[in-house]
Short mmCIF file of C-alpha atoms in Angstrom, two decimals:
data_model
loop_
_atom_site.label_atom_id
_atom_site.label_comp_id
_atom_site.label_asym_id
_atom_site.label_seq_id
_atom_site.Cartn_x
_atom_site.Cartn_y
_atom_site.Cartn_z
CA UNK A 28 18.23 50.22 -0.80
CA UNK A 29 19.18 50.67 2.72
CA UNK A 30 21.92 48.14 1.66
CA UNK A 31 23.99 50.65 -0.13
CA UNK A 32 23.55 53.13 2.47
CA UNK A 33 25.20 50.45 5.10
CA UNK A 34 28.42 48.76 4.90
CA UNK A 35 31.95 49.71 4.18
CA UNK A 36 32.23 47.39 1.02
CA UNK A 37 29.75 49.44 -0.87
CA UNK A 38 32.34 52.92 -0.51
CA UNK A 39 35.25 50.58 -1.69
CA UNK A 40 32.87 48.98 -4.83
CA UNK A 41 32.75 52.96 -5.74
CA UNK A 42 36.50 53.49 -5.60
CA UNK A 43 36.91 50.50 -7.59
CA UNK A 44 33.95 51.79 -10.46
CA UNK A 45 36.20 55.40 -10.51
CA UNK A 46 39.68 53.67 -10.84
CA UNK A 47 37.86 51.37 -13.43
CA UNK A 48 36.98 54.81 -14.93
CA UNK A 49 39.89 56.41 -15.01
CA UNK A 50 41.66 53.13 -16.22
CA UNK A 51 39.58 52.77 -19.63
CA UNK A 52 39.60 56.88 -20.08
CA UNK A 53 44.00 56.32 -19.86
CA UNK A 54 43.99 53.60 -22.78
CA UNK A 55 40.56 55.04 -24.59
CA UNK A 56 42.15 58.34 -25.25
CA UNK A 57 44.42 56.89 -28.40
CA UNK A 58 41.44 55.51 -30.28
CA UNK A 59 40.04 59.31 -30.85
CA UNK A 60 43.58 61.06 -30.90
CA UNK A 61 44.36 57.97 -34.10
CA UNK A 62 41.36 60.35 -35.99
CA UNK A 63 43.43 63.68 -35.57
CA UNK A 64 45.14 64.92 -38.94
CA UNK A 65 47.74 66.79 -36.34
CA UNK A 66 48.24 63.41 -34.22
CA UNK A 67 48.65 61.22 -37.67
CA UNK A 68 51.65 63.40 -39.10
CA UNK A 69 53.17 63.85 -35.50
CA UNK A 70 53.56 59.90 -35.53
CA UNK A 71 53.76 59.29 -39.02
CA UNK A 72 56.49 62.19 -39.66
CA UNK A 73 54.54 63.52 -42.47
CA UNK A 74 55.50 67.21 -43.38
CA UNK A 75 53.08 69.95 -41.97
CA UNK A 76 51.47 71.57 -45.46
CA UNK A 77 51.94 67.97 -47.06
CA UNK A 78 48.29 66.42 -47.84
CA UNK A 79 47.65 62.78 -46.16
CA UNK A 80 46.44 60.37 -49.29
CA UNK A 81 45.33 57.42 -49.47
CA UNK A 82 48.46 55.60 -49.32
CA UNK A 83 49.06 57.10 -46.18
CA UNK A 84 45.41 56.50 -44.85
CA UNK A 85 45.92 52.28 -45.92
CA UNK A 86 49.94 52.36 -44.16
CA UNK A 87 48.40 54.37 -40.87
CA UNK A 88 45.55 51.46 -40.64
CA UNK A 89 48.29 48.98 -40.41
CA UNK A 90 50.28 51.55 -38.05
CA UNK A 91 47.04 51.61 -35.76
CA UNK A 92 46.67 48.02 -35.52
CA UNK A 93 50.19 47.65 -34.45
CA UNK A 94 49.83 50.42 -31.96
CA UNK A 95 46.97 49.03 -30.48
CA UNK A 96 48.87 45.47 -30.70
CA UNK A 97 51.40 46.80 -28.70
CA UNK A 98 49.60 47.73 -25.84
CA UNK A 99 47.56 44.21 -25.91
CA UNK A 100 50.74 42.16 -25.66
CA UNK A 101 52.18 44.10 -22.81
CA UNK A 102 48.29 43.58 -21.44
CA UNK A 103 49.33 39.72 -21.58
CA UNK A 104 52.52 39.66 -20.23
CA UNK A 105 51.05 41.94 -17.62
CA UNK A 106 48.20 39.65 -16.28
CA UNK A 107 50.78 37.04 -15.84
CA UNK A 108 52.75 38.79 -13.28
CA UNK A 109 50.14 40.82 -12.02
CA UNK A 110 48.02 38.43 -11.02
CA UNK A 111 50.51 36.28 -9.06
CA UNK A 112 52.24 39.55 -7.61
CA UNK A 113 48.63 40.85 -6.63
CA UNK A 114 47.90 37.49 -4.64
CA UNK A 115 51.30 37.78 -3.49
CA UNK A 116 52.27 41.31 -1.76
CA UNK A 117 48.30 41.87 -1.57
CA UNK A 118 45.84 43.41 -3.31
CA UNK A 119 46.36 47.33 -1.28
CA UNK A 120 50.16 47.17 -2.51
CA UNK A 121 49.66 44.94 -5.90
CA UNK A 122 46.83 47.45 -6.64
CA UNK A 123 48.75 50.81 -6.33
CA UNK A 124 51.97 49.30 -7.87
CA UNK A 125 50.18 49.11 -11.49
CA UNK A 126 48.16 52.49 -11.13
CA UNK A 127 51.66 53.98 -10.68
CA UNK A 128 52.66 52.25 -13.93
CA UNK A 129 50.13 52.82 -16.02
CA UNK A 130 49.60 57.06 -14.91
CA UNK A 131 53.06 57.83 -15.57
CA UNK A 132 52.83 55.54 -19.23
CA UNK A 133 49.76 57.51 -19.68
CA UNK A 134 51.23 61.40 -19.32
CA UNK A 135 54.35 60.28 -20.98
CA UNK A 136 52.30 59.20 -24.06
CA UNK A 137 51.30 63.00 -24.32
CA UNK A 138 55.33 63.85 -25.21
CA UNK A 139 55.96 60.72 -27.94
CA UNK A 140 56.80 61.90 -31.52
CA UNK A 141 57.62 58.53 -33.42
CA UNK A 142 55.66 55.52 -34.14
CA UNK A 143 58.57 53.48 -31.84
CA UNK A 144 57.98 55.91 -29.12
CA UNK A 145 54.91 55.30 -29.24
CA UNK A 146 54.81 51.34 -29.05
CA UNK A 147 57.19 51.69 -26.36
CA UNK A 148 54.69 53.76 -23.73
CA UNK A 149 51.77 52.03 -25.27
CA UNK A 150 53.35 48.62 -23.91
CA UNK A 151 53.97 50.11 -20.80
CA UNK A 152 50.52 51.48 -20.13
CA UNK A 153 48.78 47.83 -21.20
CA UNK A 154 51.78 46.05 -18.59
CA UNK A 155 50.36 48.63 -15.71
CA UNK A 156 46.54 48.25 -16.95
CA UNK A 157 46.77 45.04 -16.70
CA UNK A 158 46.23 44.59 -12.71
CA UNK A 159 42.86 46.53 -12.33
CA UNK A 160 40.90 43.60 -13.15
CA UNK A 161 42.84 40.87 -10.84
CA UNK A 162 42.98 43.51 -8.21
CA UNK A 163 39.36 44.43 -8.29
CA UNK A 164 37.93 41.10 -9.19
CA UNK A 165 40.18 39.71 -5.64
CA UNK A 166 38.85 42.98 -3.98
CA UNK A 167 35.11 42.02 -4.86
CA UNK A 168 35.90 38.43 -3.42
CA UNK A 169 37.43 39.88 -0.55
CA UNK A 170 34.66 42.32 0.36
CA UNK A 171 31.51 40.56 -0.62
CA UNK A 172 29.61 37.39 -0.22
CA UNK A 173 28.85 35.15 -3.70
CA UNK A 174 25.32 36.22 -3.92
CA UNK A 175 26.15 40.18 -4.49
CA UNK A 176 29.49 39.40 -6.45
CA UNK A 177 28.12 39.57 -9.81
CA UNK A 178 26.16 42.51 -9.01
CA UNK A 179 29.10 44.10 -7.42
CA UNK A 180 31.28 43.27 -10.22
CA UNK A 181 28.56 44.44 -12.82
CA UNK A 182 28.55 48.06 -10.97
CA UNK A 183 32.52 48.24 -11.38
CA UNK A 184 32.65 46.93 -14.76
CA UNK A 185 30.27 49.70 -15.63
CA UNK A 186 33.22 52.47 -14.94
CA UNK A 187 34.90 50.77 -18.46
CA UNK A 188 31.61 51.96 -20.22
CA UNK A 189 31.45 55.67 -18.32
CA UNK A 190 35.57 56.06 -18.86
CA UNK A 191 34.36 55.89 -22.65
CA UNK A 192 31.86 58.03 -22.22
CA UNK A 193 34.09 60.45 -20.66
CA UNK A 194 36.85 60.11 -22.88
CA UNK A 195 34.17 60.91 -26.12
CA UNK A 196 33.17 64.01 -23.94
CA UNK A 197 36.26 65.64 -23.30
CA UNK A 198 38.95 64.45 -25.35
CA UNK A 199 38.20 65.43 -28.66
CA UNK A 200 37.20 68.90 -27.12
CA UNK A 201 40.79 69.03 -25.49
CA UNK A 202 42.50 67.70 -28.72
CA UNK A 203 40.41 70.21 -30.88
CA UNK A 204 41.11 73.04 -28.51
CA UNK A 205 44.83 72.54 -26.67
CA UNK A 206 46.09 69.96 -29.25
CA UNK A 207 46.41 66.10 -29.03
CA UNK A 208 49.53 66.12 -26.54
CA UNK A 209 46.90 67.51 -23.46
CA UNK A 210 44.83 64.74 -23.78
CA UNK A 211 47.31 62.21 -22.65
CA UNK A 212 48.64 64.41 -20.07
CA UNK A 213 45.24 65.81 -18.43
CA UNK A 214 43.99 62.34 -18.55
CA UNK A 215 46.98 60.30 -16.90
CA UNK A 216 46.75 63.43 -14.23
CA UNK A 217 43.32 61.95 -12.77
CA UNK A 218 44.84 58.36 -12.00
CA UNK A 219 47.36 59.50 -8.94
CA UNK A 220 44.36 61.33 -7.19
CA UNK A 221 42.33 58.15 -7.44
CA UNK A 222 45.61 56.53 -6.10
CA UNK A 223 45.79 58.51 -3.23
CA UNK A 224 42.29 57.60 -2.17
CA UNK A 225 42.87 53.79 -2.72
CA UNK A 226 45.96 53.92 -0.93
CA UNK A 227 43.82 56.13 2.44
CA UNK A 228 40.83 53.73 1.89
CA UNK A 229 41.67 50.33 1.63
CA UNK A 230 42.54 47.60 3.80
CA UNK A 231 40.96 44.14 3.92
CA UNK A 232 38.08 43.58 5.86
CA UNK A 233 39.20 41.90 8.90
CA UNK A 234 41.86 44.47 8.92
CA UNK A 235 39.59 47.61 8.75
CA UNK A 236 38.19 49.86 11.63
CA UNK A 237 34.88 51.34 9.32
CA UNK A 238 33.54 47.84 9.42
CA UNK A 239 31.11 46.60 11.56
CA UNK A 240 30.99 43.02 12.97
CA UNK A 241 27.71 42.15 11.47
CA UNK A 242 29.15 43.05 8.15
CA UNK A 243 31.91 41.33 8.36
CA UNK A 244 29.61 37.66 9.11
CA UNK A 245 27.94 38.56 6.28
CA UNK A 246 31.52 39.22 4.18
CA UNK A 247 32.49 35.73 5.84
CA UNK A 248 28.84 33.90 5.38
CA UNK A 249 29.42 31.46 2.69
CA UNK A 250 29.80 28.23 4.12
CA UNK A 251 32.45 26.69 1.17
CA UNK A 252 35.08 29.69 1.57
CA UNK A 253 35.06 29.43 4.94
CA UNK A 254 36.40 25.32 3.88
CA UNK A 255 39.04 26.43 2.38
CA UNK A 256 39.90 29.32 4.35
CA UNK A 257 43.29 27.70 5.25
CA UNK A 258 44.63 28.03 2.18
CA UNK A 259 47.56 30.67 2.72
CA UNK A 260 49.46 30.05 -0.70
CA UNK A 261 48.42 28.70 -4.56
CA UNK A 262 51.21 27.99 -6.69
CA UNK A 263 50.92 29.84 -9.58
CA UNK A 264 51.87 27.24 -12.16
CA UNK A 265 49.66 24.56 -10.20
CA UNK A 266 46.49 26.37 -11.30
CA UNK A 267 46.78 25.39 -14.78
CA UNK A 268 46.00 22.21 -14.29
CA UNK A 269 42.23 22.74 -13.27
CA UNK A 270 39.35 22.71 -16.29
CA UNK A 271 37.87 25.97 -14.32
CA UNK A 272 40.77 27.77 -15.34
CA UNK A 273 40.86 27.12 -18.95
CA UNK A 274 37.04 27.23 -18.48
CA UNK A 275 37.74 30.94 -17.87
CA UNK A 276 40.32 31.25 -19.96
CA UNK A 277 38.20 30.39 -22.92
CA UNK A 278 35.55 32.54 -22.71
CA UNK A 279 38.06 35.41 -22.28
CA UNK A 280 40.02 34.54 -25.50
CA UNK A 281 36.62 34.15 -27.54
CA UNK A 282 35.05 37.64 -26.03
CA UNK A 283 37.82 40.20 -25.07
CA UNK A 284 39.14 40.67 -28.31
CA UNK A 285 35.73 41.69 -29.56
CA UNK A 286 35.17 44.24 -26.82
CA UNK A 287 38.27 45.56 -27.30
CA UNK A 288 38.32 45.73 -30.76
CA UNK A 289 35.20 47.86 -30.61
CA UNK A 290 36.93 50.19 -28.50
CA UNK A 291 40.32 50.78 -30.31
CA UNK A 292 38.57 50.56 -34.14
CA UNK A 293 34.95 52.03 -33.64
CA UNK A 294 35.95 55.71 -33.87
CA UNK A 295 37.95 54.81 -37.60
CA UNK A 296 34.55 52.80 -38.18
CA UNK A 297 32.35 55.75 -37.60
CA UNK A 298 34.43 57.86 -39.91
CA UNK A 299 35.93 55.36 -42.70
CA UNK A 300 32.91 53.06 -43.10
CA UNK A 301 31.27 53.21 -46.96
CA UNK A 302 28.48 51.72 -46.42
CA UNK A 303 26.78 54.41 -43.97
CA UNK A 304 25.18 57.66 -45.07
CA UNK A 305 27.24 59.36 -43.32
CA UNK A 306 30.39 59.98 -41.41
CA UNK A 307 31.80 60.94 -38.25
CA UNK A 308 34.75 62.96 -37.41
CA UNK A 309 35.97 64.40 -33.95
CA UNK A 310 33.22 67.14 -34.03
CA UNK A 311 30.64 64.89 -34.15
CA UNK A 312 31.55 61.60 -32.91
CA UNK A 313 31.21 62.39 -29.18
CA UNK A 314 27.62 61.92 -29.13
CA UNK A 315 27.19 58.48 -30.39
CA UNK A 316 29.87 57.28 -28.11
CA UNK A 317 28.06 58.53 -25.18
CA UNK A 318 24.69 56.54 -26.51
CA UNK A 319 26.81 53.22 -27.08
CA UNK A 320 28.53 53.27 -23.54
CA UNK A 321 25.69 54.52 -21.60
CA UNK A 322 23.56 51.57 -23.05
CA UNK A 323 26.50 49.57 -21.71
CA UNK A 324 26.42 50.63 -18.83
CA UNK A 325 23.00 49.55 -18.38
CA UNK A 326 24.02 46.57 -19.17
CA UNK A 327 26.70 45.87 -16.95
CA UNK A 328 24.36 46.32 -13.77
CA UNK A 329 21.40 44.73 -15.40
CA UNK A 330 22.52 41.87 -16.53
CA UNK A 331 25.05 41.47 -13.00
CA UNK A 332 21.70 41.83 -11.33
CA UNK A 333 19.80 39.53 -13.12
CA UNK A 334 21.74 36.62 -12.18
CA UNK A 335 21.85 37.82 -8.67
CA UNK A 336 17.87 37.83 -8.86
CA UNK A 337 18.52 34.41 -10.33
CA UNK A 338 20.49 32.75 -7.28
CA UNK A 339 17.68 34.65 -4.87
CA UNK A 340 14.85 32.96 -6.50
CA UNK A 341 16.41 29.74 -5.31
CA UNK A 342 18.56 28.78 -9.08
CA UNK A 343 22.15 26.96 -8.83
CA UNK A 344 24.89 29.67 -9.35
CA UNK A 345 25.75 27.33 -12.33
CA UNK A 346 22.45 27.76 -14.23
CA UNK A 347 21.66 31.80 -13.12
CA UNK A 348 25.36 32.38 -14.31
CA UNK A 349 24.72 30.29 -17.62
CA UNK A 350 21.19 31.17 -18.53
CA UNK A 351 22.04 35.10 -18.04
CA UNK A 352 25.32 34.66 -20.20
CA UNK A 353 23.21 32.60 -22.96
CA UNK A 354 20.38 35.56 -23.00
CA UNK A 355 24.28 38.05 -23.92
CA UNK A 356 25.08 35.82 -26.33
CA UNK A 357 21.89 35.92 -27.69
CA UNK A 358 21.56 39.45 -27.99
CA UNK A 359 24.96 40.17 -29.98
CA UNK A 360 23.99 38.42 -32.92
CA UNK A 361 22.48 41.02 -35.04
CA UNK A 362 25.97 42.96 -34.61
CA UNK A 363 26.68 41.94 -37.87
CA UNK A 364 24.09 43.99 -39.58
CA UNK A 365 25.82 47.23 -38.39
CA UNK A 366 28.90 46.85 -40.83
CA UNK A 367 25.85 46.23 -43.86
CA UNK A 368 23.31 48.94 -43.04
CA UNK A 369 23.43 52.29 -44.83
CA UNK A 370 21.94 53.78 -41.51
CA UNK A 371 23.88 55.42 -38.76
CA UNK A 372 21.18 55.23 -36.23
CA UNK A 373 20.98 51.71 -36.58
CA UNK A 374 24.15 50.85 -36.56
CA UNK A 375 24.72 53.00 -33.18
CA UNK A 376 21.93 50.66 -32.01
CA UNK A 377 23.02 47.80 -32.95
CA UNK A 378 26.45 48.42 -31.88
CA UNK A 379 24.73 49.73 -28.42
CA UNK A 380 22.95 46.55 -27.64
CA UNK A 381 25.81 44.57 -28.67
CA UNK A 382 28.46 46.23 -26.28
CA UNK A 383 25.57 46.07 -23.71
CA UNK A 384 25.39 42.37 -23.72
CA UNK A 385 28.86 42.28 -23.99
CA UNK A 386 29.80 43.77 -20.66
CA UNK A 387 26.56 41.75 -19.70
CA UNK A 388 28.72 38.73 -20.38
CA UNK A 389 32.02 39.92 -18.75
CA UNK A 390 30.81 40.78 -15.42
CA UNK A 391 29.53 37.12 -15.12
CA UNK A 392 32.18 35.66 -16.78
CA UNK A 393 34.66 37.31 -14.25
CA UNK A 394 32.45 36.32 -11.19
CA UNK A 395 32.84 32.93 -12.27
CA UNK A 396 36.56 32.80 -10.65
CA UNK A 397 35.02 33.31 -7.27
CA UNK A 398 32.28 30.53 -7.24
CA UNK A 399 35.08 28.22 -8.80
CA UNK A 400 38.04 29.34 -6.58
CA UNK A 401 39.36 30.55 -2.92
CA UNK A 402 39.98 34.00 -2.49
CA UNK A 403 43.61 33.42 -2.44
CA UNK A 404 43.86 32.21 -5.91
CA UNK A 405 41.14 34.59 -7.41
CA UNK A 406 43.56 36.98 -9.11
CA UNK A 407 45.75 34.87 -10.09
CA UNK A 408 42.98 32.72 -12.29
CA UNK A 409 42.02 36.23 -13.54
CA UNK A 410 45.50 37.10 -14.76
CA UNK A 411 45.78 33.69 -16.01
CA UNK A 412 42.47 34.19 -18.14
CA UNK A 413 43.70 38.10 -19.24
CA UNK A 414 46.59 36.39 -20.59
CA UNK A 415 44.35 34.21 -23.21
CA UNK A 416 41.81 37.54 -23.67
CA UNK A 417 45.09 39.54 -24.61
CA UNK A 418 46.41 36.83 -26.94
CA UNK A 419 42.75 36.52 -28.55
CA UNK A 420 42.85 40.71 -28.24
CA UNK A 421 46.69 40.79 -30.26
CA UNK A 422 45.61 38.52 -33.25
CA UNK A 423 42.38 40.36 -34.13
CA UNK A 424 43.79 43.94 -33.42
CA UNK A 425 46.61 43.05 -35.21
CA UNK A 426 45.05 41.74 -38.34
CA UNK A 427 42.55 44.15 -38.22
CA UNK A 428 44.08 46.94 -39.96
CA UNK A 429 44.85 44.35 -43.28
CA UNK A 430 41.16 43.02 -43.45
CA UNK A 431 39.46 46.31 -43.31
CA UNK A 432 41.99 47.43 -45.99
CA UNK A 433 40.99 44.42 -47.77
CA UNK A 434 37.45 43.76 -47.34
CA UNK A 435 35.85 45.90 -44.98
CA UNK A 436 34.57 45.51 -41.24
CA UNK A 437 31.83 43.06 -42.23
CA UNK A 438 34.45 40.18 -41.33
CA UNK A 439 35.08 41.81 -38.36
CA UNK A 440 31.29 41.97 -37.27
CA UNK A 441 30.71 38.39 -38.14
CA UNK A 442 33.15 37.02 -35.60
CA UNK A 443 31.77 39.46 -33.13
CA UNK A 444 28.06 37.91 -33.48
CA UNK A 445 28.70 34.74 -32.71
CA UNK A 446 31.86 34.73 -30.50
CA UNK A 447 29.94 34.80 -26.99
CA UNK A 448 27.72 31.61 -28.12
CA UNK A 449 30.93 29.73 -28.73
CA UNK A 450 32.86 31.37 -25.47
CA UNK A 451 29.83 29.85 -23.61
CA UNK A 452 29.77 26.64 -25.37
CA UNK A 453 33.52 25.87 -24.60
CA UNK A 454 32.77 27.20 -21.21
CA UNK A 455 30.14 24.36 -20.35
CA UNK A 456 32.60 21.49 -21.50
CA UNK A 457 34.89 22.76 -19.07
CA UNK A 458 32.90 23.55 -16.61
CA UNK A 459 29.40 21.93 -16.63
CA UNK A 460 28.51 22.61 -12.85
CA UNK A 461 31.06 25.32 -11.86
CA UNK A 462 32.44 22.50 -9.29
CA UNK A 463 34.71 24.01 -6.99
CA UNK A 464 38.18 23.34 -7.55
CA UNK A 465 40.12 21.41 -5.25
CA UNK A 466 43.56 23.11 -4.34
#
């Protein structure tokens, strides 16, 4: 414990868990708003007094998958400046740049009145988005020595699972109460006070006066960083070349689109879905959210920790990183069921454990790019691999909307159960040892 209460690196691992917060409440907020009648004829331009039918209901699934589509491309695109521009101008600067982009996307989405509208601020909030995971997972390189940076990274990546729990809390209350357009607004709001702080707060280590010399050796302390600690510049293009970065990219395509499909389509699932005894709307859908995401939460940290414990009790990173990334994929398999039972509670649980194991997954999966890479190149191979994860994210998002239309979410499910055993399978080819790369 006394670990926490010493060091500088722990107060900027917080700021990076609330801008992770604040990052998933910003492009969370559309997958309840999608649920509001008012929000649905708004975009839609259907008459106020006109009734929505079915027709409507199948042509708005189609409209959500684009809009969600939208914001996944620009999420590509994104990681592959971001993550060079990041490693380039450095992570303070490269880090406040695309928190500026996406809160100002984010308020403006509260004034859109057209389906083209909103594509257009959608694309701009996924562009901005896109650098809070190069910057943070370079930030966690920067600040912390390999054994803590899956543990680190697992406390940060739980802020995605507590901005959905926050954005179930409050937003439907704000739609429900000031109308659909407040949501947006209020929400992109909370991003330029977490801006301010990053932008009083952080500096890198050797840079900063709140750190303490003994804290900084232990920063500095692994012995194959400090080998390549001459390495001043990575050219982007150059790091496509290495198996560790497709090994990364990989597992990213196979696993994001899952995540994020749960995200943007679980609400619609909850309230469209025949098969469970009963529905959701945005009265009632706040609670099970909160269950799902706090579940997650747990985890993120477990499952960051337990291959932390792993490497202490003497195991390669390359088998504690495996081993606690085969026990995810192991758990997400009975996903599936939830699109077949006729119970709610079990599908919440399911779905729960799922999500759990998921974020499980992704907090070792992103601490692979520091045992494989310098800290230089760290958010560049991360941009690199969000490109893949938004491609994978764009094709199932997109075609989303015409299977459920067509044959329901079990489809859906089905891929989700058994992409993290295949992510991790491809990821072994590539990478059987986690060998460092050479630049």
């Amino acid at each position: 414990m006394n670990r926490f209460l010493k060091g500088y690196r722990w107060r900027i691992l917080a700021l990076l868990f609330f801008i992770t917060t604040v990052n998933y409440i910003d492009r969370q907020v559309i997958s309840f708003t999608v649920i509001d009648e008012e929000f649905q004829r708004a975009i839609m331009n259907i008459p106020e007094g006109d009734a929505i039918t079915e027709e409507h209901h199948a042509e708005f699934n189609e409209v959500k998958g684009w809009i969600d589509a939208s914001f996944k491309i620009a999420y590509a695109l994104g990681f592959i400046l971001v993550g060079w521009f990041v490693d380039r101008i450095g992570t303070r600067k490269g880090f406040a740049s695309a928190m500026t982009i996406w809160g100002f996307a984010a308020i403006g989405t509260g004034f859109v009145g057209s389906i083209g509208g909103l594509l257009s601020l959608r694309f701009l909030l996924g562009f901005g988005e896109a650098g809070n995971f190069p910057a943070s997972i370079k930030t966690v390189a920067e600040w912390f020595p390999k054994r803590e940076r899956s543990f680190a990274t697992g406390i940060f990546n739980a802020g995605t699972n507590v901005g959905v729990i926050l954005t179930a809390l409050f937003v439907p209350w704000i739609i429900l109460s000031w109308g659909w357009e407040y949501s947006f607004i209020i929400t992109g709001l909370v991003g330029f006070v977490l801006l301010y702080f990053w932008l009083k707060m952080y500096k890198r280590p050797e840079e900063h006066e709140n750190i303490s010399k003994e804290e900084l050796e232990l920063i500095n302390s692994d012995a194959d960083e400090k080998d390549n600690a001459d390495v001043t510049k990575v050219p982007w293009a150059r790091l496509f070349k290495y198996r560790q970065t497709w090994a990364f990219a990989a597992g990213k395509f196979m696993t994001d689109c899952v995540w994020w499909m749960f995200l943007f389509w679980l609400p619609s699932f909850f309230q469209d879905s025949q098969s469970l005894d009963q529905n959701l709307d945005l009265k009632s859908i706040g609670l099970p959210f909160i269950l799902i995401y706090l579940v997650s939460d747990v985890g993120s940290i477990f499952y960051g920790w337990l291959a932390t414990r792993f490497i202490e009790k003497g195991w390669t990173v390359n088998k504690a990183r495996k081993v606690t990334m085969l026990i995810c994929g192991i758990t997400v398999i009975p996903i599936f069921f939830a699109s077949m039972t006729d119970s709610l509670v079990v599908a919440i649980a399911l779905i729960a454990i799922a999500t759990s194991a998921h974020q499980g997954f992704s907090c070792n999966l992103f601490s692979l790019v520091s045992d494989m890479f310098p800290k230089k190149a760290v958010a560049s191979v991360v941009g690199i691999g969000g490109v893949w994860g938004a491609i994978g994210g764009t094709i199932l998002t997109a075609a989303t909307g015409y299977i459920v239309n067509a044959a329901g979410y079990l489809p859906i499910f089905i891929y989700a159960s058994c992409a993290y055993l295949i992510a991790l399978l491809l990821i072994h080819l590539l990478a059987p040892k986690l060998e460092r790369a050479k630049l």
